[in-house]
Coordinates of C-alpha atoms in Angstrom, one line a residue:
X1 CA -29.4 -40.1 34.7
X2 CA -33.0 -40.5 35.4
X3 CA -35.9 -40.3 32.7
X4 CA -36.9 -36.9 34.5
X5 CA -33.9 -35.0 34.1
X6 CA -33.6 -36.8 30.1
X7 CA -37.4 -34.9 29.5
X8 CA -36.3 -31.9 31.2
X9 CA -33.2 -31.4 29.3
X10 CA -35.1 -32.6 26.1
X11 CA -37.3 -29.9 27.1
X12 CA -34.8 -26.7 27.8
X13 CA -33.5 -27.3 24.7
X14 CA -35.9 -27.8 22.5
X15 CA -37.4 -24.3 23.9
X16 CA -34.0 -23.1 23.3
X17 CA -34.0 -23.8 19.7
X18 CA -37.6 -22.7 19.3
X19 CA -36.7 -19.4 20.8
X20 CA -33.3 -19.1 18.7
X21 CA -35.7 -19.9 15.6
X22 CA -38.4 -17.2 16.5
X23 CA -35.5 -14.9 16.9
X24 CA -33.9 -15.6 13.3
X25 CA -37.5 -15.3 11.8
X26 CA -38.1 -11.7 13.4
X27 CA -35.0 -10.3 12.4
X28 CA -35.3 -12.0 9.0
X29 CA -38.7 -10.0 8.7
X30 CA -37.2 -6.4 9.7
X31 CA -34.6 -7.2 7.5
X32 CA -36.6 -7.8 4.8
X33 CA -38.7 -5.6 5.6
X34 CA -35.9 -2.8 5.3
X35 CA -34.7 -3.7 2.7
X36 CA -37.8 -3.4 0.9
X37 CA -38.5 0.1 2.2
X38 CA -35.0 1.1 0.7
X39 CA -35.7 0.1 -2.4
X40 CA -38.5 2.4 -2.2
X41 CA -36.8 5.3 -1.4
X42 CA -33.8 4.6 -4.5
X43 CA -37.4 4.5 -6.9
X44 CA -39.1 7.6 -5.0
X45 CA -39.7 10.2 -6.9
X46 CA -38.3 13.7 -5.1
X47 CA -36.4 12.3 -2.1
X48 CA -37.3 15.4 -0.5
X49 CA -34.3 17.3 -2.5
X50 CA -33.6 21.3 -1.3
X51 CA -31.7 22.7 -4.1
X52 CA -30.1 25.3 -2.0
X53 CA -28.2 27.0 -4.7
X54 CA -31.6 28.2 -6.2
X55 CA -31.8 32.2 -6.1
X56 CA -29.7 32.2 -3.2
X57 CA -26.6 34.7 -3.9
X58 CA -23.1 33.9 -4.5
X59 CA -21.0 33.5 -1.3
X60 CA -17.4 32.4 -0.7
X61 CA -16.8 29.8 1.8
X62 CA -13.8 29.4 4.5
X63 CA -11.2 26.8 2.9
X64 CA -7.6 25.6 3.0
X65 CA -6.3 24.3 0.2
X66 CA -3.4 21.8 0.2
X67 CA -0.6 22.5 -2.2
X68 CA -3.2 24.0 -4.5
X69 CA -4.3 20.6 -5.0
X70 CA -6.9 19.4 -2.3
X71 CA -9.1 21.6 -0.3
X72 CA -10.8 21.5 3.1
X73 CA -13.7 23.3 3.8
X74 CA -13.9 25.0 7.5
X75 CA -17.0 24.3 9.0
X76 CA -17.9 26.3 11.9
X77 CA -19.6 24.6 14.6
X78 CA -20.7 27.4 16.9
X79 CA -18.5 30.5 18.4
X80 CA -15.3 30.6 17.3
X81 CA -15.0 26.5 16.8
X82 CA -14.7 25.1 13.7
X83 CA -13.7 21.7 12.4
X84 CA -11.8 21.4 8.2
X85 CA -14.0 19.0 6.6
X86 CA -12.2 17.0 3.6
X87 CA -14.0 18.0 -0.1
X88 CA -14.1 14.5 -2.1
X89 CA -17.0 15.0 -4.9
X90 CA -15.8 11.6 -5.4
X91 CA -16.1 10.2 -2.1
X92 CA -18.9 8.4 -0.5
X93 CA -20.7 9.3 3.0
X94 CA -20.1 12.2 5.0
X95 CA -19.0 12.0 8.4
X96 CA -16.9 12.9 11.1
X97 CA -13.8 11.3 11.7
X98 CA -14.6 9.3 15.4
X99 CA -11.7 11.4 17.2
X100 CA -13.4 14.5 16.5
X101 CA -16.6 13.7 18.4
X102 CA -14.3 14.9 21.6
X103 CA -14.4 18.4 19.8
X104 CA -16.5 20.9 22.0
X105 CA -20.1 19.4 23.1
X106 CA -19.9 17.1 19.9
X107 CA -20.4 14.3 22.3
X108 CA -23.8 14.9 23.7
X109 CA -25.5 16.2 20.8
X110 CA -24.3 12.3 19.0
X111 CA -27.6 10.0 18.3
X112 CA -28.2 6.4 17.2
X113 CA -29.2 5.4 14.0
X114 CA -30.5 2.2 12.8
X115 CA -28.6 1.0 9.2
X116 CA -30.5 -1.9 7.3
X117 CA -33.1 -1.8 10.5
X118 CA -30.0 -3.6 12.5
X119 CA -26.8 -2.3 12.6
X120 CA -26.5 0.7 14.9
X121 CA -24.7 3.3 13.9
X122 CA -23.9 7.3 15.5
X123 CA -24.4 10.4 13.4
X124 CA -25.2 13.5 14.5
X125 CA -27.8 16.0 12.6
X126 CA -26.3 19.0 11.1
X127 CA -28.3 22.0 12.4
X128 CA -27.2 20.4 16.0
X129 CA -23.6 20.4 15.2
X130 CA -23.9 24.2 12.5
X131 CA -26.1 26.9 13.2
X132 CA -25.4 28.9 10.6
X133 CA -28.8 28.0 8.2
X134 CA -26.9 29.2 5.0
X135 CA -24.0 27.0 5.3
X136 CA -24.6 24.3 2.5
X137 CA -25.8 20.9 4.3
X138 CA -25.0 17.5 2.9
X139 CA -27.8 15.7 1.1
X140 CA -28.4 12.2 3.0
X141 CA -27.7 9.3 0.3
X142 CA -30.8 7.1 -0.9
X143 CA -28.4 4.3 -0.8
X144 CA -27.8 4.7 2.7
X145 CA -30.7 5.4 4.8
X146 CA -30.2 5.6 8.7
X147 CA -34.0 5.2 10.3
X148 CA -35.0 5.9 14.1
X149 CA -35.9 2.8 14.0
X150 CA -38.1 2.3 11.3
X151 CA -38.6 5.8 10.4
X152 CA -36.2 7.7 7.6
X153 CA -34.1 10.1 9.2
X154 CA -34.7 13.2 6.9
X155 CA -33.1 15.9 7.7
X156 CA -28.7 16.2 6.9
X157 CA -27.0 14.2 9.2
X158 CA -23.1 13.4 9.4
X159 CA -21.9 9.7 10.2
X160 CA -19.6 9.0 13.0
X161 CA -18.7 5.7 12.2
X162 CA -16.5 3.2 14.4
X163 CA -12.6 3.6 13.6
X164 CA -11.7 0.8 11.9
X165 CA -8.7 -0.2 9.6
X166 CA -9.4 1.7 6.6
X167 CA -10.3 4.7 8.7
X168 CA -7.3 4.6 10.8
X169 CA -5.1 4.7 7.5
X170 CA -7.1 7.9 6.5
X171 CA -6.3 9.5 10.1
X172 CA -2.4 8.9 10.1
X173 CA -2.3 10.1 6.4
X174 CA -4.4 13.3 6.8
X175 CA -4.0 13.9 10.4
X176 CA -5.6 17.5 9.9
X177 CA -8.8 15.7 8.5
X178 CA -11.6 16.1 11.5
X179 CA -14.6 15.6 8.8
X180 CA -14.8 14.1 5.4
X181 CA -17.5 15.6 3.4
X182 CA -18.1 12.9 0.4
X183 CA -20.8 13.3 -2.7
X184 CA -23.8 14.1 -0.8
X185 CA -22.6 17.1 0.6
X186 CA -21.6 18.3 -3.0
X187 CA -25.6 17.5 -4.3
X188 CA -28.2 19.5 -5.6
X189 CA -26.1 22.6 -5.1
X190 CA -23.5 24.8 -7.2
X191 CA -19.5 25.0 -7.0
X192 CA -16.9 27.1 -8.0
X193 CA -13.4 25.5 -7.5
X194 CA -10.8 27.9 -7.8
X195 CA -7.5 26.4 -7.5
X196 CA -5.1 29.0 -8.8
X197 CA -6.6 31.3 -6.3
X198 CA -7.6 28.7 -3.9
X199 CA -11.2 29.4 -3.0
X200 CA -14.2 27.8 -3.0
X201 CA -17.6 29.2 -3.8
X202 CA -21.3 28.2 -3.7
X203 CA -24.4 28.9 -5.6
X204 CA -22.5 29.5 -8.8
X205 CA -25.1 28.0 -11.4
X206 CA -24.7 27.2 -14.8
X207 CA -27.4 27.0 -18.0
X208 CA -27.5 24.7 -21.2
X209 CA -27.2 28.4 -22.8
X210 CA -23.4 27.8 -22.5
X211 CA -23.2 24.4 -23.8
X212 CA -22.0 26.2 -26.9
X213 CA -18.7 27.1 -25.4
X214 CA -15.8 24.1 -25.2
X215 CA -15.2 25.0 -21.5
X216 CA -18.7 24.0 -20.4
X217 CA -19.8 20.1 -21.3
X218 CA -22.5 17.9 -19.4
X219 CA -21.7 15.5 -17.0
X220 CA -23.1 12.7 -16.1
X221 CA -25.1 11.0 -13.2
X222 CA -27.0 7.5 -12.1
X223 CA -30.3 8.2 -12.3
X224 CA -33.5 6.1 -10.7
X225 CA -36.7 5.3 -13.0
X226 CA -37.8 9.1 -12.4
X227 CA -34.9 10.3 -14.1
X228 CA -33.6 11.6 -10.1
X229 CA -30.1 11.5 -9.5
X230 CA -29.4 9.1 -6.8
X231 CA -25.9 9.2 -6.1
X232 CA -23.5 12.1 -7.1
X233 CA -20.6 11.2 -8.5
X234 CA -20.2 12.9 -12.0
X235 CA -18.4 11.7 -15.1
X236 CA -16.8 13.9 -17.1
X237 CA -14.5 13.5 -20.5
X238 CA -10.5 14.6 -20.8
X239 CA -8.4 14.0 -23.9
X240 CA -5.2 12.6 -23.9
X241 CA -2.8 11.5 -26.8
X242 CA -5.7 12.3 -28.9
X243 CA -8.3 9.9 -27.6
X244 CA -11.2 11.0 -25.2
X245 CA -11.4 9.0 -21.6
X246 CA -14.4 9.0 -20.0
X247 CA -13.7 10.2 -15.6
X248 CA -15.0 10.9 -12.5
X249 CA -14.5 14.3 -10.9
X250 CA -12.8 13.5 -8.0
X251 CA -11.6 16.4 -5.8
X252 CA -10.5 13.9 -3.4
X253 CA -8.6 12.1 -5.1
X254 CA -4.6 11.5 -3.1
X255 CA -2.1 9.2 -3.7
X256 CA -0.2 7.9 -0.3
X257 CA 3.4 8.0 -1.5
X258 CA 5.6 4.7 -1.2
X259 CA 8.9 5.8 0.9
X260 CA 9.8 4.9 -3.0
X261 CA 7.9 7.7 -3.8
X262 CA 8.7 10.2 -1.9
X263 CA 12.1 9.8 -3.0
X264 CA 11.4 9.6 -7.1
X265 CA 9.0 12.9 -6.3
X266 CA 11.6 14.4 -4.7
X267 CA 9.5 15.2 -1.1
X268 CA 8.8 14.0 2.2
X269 CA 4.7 14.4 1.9
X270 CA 3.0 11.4 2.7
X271 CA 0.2 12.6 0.3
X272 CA -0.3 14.1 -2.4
X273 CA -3.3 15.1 -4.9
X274 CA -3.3 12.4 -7.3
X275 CA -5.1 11.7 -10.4
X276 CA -5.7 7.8 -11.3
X277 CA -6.7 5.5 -14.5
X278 CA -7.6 2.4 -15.6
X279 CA -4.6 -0.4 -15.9
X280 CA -5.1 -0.9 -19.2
X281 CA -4.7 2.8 -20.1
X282 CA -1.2 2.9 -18.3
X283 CA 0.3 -0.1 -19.8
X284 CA -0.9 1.7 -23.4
X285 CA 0.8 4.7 -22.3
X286 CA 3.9 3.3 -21.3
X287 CA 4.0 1.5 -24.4
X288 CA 3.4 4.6 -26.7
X289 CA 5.4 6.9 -24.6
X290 CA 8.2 5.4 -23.0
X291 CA 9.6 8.9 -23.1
X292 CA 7.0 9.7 -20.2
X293 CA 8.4 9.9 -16.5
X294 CA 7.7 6.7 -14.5
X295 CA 7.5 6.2 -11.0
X296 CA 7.3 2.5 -10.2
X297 CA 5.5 2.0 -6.5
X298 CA 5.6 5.3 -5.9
X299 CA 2.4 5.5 -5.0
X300 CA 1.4 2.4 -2.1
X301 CA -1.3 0.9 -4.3
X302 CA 0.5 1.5 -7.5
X303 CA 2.7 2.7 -10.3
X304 CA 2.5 6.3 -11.3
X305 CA 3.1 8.3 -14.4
X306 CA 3.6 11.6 -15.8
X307 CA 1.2 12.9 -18.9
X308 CA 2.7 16.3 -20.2
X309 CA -0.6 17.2 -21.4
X310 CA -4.4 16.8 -20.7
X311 CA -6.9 18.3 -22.4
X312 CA -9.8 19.8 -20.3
X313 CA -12.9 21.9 -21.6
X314 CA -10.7 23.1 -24.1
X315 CA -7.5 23.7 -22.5
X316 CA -4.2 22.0 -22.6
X317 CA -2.6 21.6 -18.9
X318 CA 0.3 19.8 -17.5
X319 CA 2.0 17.9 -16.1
X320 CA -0.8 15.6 -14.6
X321 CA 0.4 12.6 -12.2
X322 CA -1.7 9.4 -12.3
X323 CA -1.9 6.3 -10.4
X324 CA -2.9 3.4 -11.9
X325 CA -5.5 1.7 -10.5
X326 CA -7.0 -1.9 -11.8
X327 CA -9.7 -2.4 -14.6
X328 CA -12.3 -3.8 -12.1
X329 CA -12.5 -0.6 -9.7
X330 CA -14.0 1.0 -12.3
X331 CA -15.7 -1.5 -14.4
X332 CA -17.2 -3.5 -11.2
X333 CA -17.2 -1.2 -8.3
X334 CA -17.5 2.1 -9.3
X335 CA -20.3 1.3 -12.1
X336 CA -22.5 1.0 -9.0
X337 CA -22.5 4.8 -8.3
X338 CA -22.3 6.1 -11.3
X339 CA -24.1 6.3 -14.9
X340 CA -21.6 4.8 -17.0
X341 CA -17.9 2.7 -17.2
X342 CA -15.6 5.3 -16.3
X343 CA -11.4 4.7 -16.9
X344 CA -10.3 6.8 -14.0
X345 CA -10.8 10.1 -12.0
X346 CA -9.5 13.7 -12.6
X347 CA -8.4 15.0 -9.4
X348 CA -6.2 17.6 -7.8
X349 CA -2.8 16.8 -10.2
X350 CA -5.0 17.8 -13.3
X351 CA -7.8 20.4 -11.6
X352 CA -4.7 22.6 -10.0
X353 CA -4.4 24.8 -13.3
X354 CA -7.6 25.5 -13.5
X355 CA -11.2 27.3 -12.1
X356 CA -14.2 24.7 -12.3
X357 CA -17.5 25.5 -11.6
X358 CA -19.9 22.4 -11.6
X359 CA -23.5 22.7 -11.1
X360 CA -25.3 19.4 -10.1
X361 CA -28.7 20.9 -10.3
X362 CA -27.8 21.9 -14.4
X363 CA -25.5 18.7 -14.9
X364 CA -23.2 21.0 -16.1
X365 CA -19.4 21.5 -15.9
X366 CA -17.2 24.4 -16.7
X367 CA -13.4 25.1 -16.8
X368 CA -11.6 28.3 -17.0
X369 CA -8.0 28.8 -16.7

């Protein structure tokens, strides 16, 4: 090889690398860059919030409830259409579920987002996919902000995201799930829960008047430096055996039975509404109360077990299953979201005896049975 071609190679790649270099510094810059405008919007104050509940009357919206213990809320999406969107206050983004962008004209009204100024990712804004202006909208997340491409995308939105693992797993456990509507859609709004009489309301508030009753307590939320609530996952209190556990409100929360579990249950559901706790609280209990039922693997990330009795706002209800679920969900990942160190989540298996009305505006919770 002659001297000419060795300079000419020399020369394409060291062009090469200088492009490749310039490339890594631009998108180290718009990711920095991001970043940095995130930041700002977790410290903003306001976040453009629309507490819709204010004034607004009372009005009962369209759900299915599942065994008394989970609900879906139908969300109509123009004529007679409607798709049953998952309620899990203790869930994170809302979004449709990818098969259901085939539903109707879903397809065409779907945009791209930009997440952390890179990654692209689908959604679709909620006055193109529900016309009706009074159905409650969910409140876009400050800790995930889609922009178009530098710009915030303000106005509610849903998430379509890619179907991956996790997401496939939800879809062959909840088949009838075509939308899961997580925390933000529960925001800045009021809720009655009715699960004896299996109905859902909205723009039910509550006032620190009624503090003075033991149905109602506060709840908790993570706040910014402004004192604004930036996620919305609440923590409540229960009582068991006498000692009070700190929990998030989880209407979502299910428990994917083992074939293990479906047996020791007695029933061939492959979920059910669940309730779950720290590890540590579960080998306690089955050291104090070996009388309590147990159901090893029954449900296919852990052992379950029966409490006869849970206090709630007063009231004493039960049974309640729980699943036990390790020390560091809570104390590591769920800390992120939320204002304090929670030991578990009260979901459907507990909130099934009772009427809840939570008001996020008031950071209030009440229970009625």
């Amino acid at each position: 090889m002659n001297s000419k071609k060795i300079r000419t190679i020399k020369r394409v790649f060291k062009y090469t690398f200088l492009s490749i270099g310039i490339l890594l510094v631009l998108f180290g810059v718009i990711f920095f860059t991001i970043k940095k405008l995130d930041q700002k919007v977790l410290d903003m104050q306001g976040f453009n919030i629309e507490k819709q509940n204010d004034g607004a009357p009372a009005y009962n919206i369209p759900a299915s409830f599942v065994d008394g213990e989970r609900f879906y809320i139908k969300i109509p999406i123009g004529g007679s259409d409607s798709i049953m969107g998952f309620g899990d206050t203790g869930g994170g983004l809302s979004m449709l579920m990818p098969n259901t962008k085939n539903k109707g004209n879903i397809n065409s009204k779907l945009k791209t987002g930009l997440l952390k100024g890179l990654m692209p990712m689908k959604y679709i804004l909620f006055s193109d996919l529900v016309q009706d202006s009074t159905f409650p909208k969910p409140y876009p997340l400050r800790s995930f902000v889609l922009r178009n491409p530098f710009m915030r995308i303000e106005n509610p939105y849903l998430v379509i995201p890619p179907m991956d693992a996790e997401l496939k797993f939800m879809a062959e456990a909840q088949p009838e799930m075509e939308a899961f509507l997580g925390q933000g859609f529960f925001m800045h709004k009021s809720w009655t829960f009715d699960y004896p009489n299996r109905e859902v309301w909205i723009n039910t508030p509550l006032n620190n008047a009624q503090l003075d009753y033991p149905k109602v307590q506060k709840i908790g939320f993570k706040k910014n430096a402004n004192q604004d609530n930036i996620y919305g996952h609440p923590s409540m209190t229960i009582e068991i055996d006498g000692e009070s556990i700190d929990v998030l409100f989880d209407t979502g929360a299910t428990m994917v039975l083992s074939k293990d579990g479906q047996q020791q249950l007695q029933t061939d559901k492959k979920t059910i509404g669940g309730s779950f706790i720290a590890a540590s609280i579960f080998h306690k209990w089955r050291t104090e109360h070996p009388e309590w039922k147990y159901y090893p693997k029954a449900d296919l990330a852990g052992d379950v077990i029966e409490v006869p009795v849970v206090k709630i706002g007063g009231y004493e209800i039960g049974p309640v299953l729980f699943a036990m679920r390790r020390d560091e969900n809570w104390s590591e990942w769920m800390i992120a979201s939320m204002d304090k160190v929670v030991k578990g989540a009260i979901g459907g298996s507990g909130l099934k005896y009772l009427k809840v009305t939570i008001d996020y505006n008031a950071a209030l919770i009440k229970f009625e049975k």
